mmCIF file of C-alpha atoms in Angstrom:
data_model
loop_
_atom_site.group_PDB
_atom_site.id
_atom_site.type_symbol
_atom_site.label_atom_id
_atom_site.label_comp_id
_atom_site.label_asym_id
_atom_site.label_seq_id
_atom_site.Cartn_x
_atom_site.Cartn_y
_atom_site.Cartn_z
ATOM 1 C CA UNK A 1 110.616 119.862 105.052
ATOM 2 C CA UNK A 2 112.824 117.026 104.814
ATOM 3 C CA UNK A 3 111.370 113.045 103.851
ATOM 4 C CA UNK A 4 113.536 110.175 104.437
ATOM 5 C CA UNK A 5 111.103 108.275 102.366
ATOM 6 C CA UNK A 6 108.572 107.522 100.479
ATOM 7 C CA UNK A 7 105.897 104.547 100.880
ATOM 8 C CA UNK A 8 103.063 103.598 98.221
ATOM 9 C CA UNK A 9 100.110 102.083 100.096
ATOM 10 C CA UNK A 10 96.711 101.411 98.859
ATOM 11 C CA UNK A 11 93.629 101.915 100.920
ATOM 12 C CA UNK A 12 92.232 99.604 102.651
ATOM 13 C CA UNK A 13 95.388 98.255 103.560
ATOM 14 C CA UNK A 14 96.638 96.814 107.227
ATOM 15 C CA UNK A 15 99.851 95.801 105.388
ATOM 16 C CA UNK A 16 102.910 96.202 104.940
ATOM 17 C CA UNK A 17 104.718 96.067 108.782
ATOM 18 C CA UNK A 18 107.055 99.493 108.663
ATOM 19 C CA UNK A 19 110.514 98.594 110.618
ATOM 20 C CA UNK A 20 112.216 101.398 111.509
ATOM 21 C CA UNK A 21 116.156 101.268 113.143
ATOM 22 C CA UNK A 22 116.315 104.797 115.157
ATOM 23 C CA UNK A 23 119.735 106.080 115.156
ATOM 24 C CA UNK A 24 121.616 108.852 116.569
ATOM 25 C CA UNK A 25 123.163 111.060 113.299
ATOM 26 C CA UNK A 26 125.841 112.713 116.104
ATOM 27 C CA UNK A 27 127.531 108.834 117.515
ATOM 28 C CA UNK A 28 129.266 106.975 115.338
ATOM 29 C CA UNK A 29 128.221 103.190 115.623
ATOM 30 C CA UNK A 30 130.643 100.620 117.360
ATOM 31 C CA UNK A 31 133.930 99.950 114.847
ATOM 32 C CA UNK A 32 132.751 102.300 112.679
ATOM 33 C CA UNK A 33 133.816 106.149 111.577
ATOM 34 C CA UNK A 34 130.838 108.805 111.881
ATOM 35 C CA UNK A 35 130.372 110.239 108.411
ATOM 36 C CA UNK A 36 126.875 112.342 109.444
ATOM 37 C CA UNK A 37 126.004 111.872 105.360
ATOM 38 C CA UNK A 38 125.950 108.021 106.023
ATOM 39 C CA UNK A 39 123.426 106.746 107.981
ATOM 40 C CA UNK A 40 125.240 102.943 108.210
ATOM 41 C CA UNK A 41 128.211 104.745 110.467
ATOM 42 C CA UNK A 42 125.262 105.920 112.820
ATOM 43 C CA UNK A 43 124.786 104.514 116.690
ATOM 44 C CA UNK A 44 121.355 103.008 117.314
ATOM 45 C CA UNK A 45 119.326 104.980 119.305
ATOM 46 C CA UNK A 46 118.213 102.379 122.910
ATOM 47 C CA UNK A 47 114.915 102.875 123.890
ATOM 48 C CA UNK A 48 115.295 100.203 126.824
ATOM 49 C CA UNK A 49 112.164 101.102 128.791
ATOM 50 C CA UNK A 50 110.859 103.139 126.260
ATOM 51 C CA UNK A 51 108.343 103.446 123.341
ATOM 52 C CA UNK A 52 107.598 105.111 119.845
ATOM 53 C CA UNK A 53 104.689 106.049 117.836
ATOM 54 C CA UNK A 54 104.197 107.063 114.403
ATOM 55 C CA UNK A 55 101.929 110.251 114.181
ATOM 56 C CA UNK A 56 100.327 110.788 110.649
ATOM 57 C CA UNK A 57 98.286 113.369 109.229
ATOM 58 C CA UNK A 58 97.722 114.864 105.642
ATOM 59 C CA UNK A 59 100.297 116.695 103.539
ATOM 60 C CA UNK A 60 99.479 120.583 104.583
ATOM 61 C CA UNK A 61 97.262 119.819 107.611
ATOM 62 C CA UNK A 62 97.880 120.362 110.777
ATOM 63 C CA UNK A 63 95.415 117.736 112.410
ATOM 64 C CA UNK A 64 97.023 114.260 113.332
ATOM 65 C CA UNK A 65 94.827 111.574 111.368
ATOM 66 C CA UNK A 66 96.180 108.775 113.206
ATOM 67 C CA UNK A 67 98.763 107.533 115.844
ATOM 68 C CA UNK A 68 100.149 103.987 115.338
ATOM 69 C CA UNK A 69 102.220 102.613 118.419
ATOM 70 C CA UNK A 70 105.121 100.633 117.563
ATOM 71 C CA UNK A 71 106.211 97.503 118.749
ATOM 72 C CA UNK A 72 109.929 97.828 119.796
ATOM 73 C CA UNK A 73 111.217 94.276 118.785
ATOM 74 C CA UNK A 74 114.993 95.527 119.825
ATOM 75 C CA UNK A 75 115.673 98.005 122.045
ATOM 76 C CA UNK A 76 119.159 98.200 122.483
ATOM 77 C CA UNK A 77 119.694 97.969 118.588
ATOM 78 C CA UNK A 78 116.316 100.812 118.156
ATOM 79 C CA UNK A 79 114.277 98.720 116.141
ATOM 80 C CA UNK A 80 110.831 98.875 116.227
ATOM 81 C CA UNK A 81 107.689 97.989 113.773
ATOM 82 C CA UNK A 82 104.432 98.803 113.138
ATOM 83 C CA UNK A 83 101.700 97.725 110.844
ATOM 84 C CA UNK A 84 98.360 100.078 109.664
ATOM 85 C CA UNK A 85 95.343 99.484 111.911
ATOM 86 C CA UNK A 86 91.759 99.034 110.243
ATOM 87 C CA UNK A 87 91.033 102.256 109.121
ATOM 88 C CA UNK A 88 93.990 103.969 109.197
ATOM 89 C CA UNK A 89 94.516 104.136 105.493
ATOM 90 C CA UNK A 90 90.825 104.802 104.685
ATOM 91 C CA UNK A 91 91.405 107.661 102.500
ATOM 92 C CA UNK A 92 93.538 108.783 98.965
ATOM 93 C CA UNK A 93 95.812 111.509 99.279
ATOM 94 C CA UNK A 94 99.836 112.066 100.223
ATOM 95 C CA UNK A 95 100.613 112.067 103.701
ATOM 96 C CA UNK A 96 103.574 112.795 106.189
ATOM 97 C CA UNK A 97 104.904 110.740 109.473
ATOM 98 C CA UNK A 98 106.188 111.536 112.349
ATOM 99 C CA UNK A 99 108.331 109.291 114.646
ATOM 100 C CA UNK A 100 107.868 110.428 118.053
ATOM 101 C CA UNK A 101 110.465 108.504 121.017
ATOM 102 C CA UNK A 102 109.471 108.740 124.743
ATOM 103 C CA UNK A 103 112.581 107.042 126.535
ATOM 104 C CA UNK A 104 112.169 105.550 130.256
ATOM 105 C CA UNK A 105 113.369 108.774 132.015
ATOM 106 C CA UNK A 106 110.230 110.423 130.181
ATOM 107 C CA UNK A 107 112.187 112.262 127.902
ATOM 108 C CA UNK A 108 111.089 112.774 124.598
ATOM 109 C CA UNK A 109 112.787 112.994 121.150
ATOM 110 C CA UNK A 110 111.133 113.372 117.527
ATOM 111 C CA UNK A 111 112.862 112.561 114.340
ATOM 112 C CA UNK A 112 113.594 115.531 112.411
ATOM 113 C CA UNK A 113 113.091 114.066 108.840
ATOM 114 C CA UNK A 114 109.581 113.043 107.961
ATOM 115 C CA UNK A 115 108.283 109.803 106.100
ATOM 116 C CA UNK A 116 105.750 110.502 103.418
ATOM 117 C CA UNK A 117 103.406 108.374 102.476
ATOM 118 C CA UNK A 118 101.568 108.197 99.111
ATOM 119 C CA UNK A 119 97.868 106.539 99.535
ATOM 120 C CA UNK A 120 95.905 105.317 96.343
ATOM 121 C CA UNK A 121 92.157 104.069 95.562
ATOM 122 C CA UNK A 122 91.862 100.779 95.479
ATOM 123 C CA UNK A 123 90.023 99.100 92.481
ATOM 124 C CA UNK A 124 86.988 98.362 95.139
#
């Protein structure tokens, strides 16, 4: 599987906010050229209406450990943020994301490429 990225957290944790910008890899983005290898020439995705989540669970599970809802602070431009809840980053270990849209109409879209997340111990 695929990972966009990587993020080092620390348990415990409720910080950092994650920003995402969702955009379309197939529409190029206004004055610019597609090149599908460059995600800056990529439309933003608007989810007017709509809303996003961020599913986690642990690397090789199939079990969701948690589901963070996402503020969309621009819809038309497909930005959105979210930060980690008490408890969500209560254990070690390497996990995967999962960005989940549901647009107004009900449809709904999933990003292909995962995030990954790398959790340590904290010294407490």
């Amino acid at each position: 599987m695929a990972y966009s990225q990587t993020i080092n957290l620390v348990t415990g944790d409720t910080l950092p906010e994650l920003t995402f910008t969702l955009k379309d890899s197939q529409s190029a983005a206004s004055g610019k050229t597609l090149d599908e290898n460059d995600s800056a020439t990529w439309a933003p995705i608007d989810i007017t209406g709509g809303s996003v989540k961020l599913r986690i669970r642990e690397l090789g599970s199939t079990t969701v450990k948690s589901t963070l809802n996402c503020t969309v602070t621009d819809a038309t431009s497909g930005k959105v943020a979210t930060n980690f809840p008490t408890g969500t980053l209560d254990t070690a270990g390497t996990f995967e994301g999962e960005i989940e849209m549901t647009f107004a109409n009900g449809g709904i879209q999933t990003v292909y490429d995962l995030l990954k997340l790398k959790v340590r111990s904290d010294f407490d």
